[in-house]
Tab-separated table of C-alpha atoms in Angstrom:
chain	number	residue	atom	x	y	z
A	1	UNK	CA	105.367	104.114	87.976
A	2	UNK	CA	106.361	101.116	90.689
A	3	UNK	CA	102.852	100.449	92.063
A	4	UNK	CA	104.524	97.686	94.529
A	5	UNK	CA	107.813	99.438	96.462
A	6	UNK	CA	110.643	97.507	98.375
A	7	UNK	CA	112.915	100.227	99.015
A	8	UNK	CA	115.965	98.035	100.619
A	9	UNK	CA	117.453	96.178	97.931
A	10	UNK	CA	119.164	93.881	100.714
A	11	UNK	CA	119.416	93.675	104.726
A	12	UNK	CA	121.478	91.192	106.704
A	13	UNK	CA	121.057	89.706	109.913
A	14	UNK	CA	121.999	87.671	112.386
A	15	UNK	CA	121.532	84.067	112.934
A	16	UNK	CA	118.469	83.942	115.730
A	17	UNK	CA	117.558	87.984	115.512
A	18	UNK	CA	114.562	89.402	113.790
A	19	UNK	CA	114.753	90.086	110.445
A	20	UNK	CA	112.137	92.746	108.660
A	21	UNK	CA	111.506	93.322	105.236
A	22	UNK	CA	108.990	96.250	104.472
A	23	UNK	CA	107.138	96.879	101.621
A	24	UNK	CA	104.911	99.735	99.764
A	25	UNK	CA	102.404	99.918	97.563
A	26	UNK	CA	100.130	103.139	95.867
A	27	UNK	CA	96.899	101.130	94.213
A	28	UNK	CA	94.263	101.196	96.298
A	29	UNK	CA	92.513	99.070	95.082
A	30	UNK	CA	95.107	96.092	96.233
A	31	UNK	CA	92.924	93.374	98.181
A	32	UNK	CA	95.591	90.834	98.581
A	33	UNK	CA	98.959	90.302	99.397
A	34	UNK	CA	101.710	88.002	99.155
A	35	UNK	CA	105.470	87.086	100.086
A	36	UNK	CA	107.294	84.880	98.196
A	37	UNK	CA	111.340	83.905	99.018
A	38	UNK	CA	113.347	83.096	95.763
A	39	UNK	CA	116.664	81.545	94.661
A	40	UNK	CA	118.423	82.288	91.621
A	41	UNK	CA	117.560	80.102	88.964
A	42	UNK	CA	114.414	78.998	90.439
A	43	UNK	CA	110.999	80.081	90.429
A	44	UNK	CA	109.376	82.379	94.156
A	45	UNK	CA	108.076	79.830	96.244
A	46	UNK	CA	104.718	81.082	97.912
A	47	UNK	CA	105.420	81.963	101.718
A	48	UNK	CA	102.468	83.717	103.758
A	49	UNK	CA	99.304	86.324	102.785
A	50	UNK	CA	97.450	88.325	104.298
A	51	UNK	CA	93.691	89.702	102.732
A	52	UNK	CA	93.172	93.400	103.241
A	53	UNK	CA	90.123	92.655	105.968
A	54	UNK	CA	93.256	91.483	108.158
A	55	UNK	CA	95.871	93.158	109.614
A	56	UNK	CA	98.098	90.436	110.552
A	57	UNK	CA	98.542	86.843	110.146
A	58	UNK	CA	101.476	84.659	111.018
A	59	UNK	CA	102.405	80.904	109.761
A	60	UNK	CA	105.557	79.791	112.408
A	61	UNK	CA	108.255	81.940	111.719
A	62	UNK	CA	106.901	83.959	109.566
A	63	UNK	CA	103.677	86.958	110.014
A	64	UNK	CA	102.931	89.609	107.823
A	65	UNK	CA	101.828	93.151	108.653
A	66	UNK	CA	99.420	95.178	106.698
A	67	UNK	CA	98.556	98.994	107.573
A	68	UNK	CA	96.305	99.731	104.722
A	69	UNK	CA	96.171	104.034	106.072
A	70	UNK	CA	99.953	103.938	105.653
A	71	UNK	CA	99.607	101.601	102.269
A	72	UNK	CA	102.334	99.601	103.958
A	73	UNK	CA	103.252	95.883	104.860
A	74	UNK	CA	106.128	93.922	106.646
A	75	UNK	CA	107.379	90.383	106.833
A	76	UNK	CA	108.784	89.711	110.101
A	77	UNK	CA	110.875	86.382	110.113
A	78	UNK	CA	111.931	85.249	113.661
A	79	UNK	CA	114.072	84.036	114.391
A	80	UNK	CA	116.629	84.301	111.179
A	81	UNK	CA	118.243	80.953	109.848
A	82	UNK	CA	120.479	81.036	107.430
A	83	UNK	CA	119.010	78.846	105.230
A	84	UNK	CA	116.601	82.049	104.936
A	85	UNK	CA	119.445	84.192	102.580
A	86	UNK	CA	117.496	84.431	99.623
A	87	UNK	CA	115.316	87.256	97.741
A	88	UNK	CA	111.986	88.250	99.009
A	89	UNK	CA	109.644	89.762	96.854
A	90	UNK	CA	105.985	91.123	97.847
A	91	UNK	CA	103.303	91.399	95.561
A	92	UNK	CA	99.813	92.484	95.230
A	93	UNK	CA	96.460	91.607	93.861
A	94	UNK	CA	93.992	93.635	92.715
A	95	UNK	CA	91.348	90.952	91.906
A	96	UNK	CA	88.203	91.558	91.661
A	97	UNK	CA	87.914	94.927	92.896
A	98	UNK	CA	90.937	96.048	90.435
A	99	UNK	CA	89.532	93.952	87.193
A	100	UNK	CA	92.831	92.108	87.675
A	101	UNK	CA	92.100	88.877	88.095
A	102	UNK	CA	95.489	86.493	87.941
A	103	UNK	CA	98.066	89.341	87.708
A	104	UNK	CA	100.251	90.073	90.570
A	105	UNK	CA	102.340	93.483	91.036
A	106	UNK	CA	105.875	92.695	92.213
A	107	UNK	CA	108.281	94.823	93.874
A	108	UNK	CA	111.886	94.588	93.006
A	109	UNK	CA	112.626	92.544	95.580
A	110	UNK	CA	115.203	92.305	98.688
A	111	UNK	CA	118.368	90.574	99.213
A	112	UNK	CA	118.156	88.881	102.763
A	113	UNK	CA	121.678	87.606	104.140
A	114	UNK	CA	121.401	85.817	107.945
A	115	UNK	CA	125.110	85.331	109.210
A	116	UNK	CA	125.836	82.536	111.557
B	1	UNK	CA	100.413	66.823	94.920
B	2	UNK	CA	103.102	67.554	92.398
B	3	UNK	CA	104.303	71.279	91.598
B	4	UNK	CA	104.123	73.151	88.360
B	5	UNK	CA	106.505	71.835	86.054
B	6	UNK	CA	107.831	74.086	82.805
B	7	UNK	CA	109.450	72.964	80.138
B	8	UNK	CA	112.290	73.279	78.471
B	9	UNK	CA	114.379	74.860	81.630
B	10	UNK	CA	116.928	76.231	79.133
B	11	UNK	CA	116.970	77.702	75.609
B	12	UNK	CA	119.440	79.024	73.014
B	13	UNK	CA	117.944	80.529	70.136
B	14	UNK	CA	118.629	83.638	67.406
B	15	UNK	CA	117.368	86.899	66.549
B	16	UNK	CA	114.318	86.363	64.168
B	17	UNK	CA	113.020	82.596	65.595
B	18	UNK	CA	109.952	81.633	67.615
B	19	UNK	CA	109.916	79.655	70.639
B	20	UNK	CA	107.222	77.925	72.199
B	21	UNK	CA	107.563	77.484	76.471
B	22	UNK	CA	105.094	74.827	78.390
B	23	UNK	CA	103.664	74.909	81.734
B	24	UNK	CA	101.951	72.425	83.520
B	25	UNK	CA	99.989	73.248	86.273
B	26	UNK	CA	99.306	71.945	89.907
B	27	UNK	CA	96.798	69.284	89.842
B	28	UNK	CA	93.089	70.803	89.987
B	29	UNK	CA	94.112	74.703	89.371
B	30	UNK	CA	92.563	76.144	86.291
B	31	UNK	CA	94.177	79.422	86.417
B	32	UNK	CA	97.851	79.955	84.645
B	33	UNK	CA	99.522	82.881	84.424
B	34	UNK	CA	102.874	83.702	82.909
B	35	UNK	CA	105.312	86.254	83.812
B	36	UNK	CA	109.023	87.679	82.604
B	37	UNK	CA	111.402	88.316	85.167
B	38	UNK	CA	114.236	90.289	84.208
B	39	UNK	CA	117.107	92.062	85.840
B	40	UNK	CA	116.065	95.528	85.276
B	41	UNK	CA	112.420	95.384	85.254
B	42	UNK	CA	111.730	92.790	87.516
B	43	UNK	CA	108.904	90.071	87.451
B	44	UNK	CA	106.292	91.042	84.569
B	45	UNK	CA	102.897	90.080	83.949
B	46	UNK	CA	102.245	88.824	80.612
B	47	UNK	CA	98.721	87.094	80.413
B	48	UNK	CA	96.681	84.899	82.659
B	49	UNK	CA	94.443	82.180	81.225
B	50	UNK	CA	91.736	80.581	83.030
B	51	UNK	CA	89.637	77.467	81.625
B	52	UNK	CA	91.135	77.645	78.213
B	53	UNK	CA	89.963	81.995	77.800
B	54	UNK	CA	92.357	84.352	78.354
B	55	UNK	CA	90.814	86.495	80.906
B	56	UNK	CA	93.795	89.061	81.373
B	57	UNK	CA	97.054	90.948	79.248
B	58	UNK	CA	100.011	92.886	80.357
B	59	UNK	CA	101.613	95.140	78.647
B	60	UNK	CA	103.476	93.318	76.110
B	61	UNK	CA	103.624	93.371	72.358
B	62	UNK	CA	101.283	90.933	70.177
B	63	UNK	CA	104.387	89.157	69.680
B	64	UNK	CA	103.787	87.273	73.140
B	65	UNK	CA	101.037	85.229	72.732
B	66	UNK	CA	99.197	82.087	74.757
B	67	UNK	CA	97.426	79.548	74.948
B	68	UNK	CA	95.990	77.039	77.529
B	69	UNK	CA	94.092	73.498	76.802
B	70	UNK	CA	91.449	71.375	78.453
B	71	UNK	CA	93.467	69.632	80.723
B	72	UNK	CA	94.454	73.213	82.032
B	73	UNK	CA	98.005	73.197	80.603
B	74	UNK	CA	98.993	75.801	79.067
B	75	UNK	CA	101.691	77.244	76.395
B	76	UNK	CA	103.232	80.631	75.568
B	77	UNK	CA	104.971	81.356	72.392
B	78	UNK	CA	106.932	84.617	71.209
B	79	UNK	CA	107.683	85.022	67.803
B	80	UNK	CA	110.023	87.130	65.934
B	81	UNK	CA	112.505	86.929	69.012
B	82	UNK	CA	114.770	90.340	70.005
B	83	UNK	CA	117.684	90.207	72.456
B	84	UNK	CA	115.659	92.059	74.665
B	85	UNK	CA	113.238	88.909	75.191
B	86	UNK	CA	116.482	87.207	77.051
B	87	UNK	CA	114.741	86.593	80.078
B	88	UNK	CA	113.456	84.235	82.929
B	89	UNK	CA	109.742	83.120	81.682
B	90	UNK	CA	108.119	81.677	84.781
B	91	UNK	CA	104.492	80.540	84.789
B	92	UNK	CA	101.985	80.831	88.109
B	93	UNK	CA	99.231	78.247	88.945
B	94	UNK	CA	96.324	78.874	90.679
B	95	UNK	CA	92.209	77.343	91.846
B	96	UNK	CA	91.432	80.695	89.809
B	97	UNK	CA	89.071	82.176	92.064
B	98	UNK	CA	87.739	85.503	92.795
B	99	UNK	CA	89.657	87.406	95.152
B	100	UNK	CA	92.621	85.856	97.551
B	101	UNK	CA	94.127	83.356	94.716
B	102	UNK	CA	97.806	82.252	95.358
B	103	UNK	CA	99.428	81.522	92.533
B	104	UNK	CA	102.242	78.675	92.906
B	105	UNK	CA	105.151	79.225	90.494
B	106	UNK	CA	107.451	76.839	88.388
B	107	UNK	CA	111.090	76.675	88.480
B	108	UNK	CA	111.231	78.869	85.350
B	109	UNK	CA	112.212	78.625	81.305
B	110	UNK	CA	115.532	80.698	80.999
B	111	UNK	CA	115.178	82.088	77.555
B	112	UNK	CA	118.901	83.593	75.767
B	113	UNK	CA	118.378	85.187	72.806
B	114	UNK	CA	121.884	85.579	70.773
């Protein structure tokens, strides 16, 4: 059972709007978690977290959501360049709380396309 | 600071063989984990070793196995190799502490089993 849910395999944009990639996850016990943006044939590069004490936190373009009643979290991106078509993937810590130290739970991942 | 570095980035081997992957981690992290991505099940968590003890294990056979050395770097080796091992093996740095860790990931080993 997918502990860590991106239900939209892909969304596309365009240049200069908002673009919104959601996420869901079921463990409660999640204390941390992360976005990372991915090309093929490379490894996720690490882009924002948030810490379940927080509800938001933001690094330029990017700020992530987290609505721990709903078990829900967002990346918004604004605005969209194209150079940010890639895949985004959101994962999730259990840490300490979980016993879990050093393993993050991945969703599948979404396809973002921005169009000039 | 430099990133974390894997090598080889490609390998070709046969049904039957072992392979050994390396990682080296970001300068000063102690923490390593390793992961398989694949296309249908995604990014996997294999095993996470922290100042040369492995202090975690996914669910993979015994056949995936690790190790990690003083200096913090670390190898993974999988024996007996199956088609089904074709995969992206990409390996996660981190300062290893409790609670909000971010782990910084290689550019990946891509693994083809024929």
């Amino acid at each position: 059972d997918q502990q860590v849910k991106q239900n939209s395999p892909s969304l596309s944009v365009q240049e200069g709007r908002i673009s919104i990639l959601n996420c869901d996850y079921t463990n409660s016990m999640f204390d941390y978690f992360l976005w990372y943006k991915k090309y093929p044939a490379e490894g996720p590069t690490f882009l924002i977290s948030i810490s379940s004490i927080k509800d938001k936190n933001e690094d330029g373009r990017f700020t992530v959501f987290l609505n721990k009643s709903a078990k829900h979290l967002s990346l918004h991106i604004v605005p969209s360049q194209p150079g940010d078509s890639a895949v985004y993937f959101c994962a999730a810590s259990a840490g300490v709380n979980g016993g879990s130290q050093g393993n993050l739970i991945f969703g599948k991942g979404t396809k973002l396309s921005v169009k000039p | 600071k430099a990133g974390v570095t894997q090598t080889p980035r490609y390998l070709i081997k046969t049904r039957g063989q072992q392979v050994t992957l390396s990682c080296s981690p970001i300068s000063g992290h102690r923490s390593v984990s390793w992961y398989q991505q694949t296309p249908g099940q995604g990014l996997q968590f294999l095993f996470e070793y922290f100042s040369e003890t492995q202090r975690n294990k996914g669910n993979f056979p015994g056949r995936f196995s690790g190790r990690q050395f003083s200096n913090s770097r670390s190898e993974m080796n999988v024996s007996t190799l199956e088609l089904g091992d074709s995969a992206l093996y990409l390996c996660a740095s981190s300062q290893g502490q409790w609670g909000t860790d971010t782990q910084y990931f290689g550019p990946g080993t891509r693994l083809t089993v024929l």
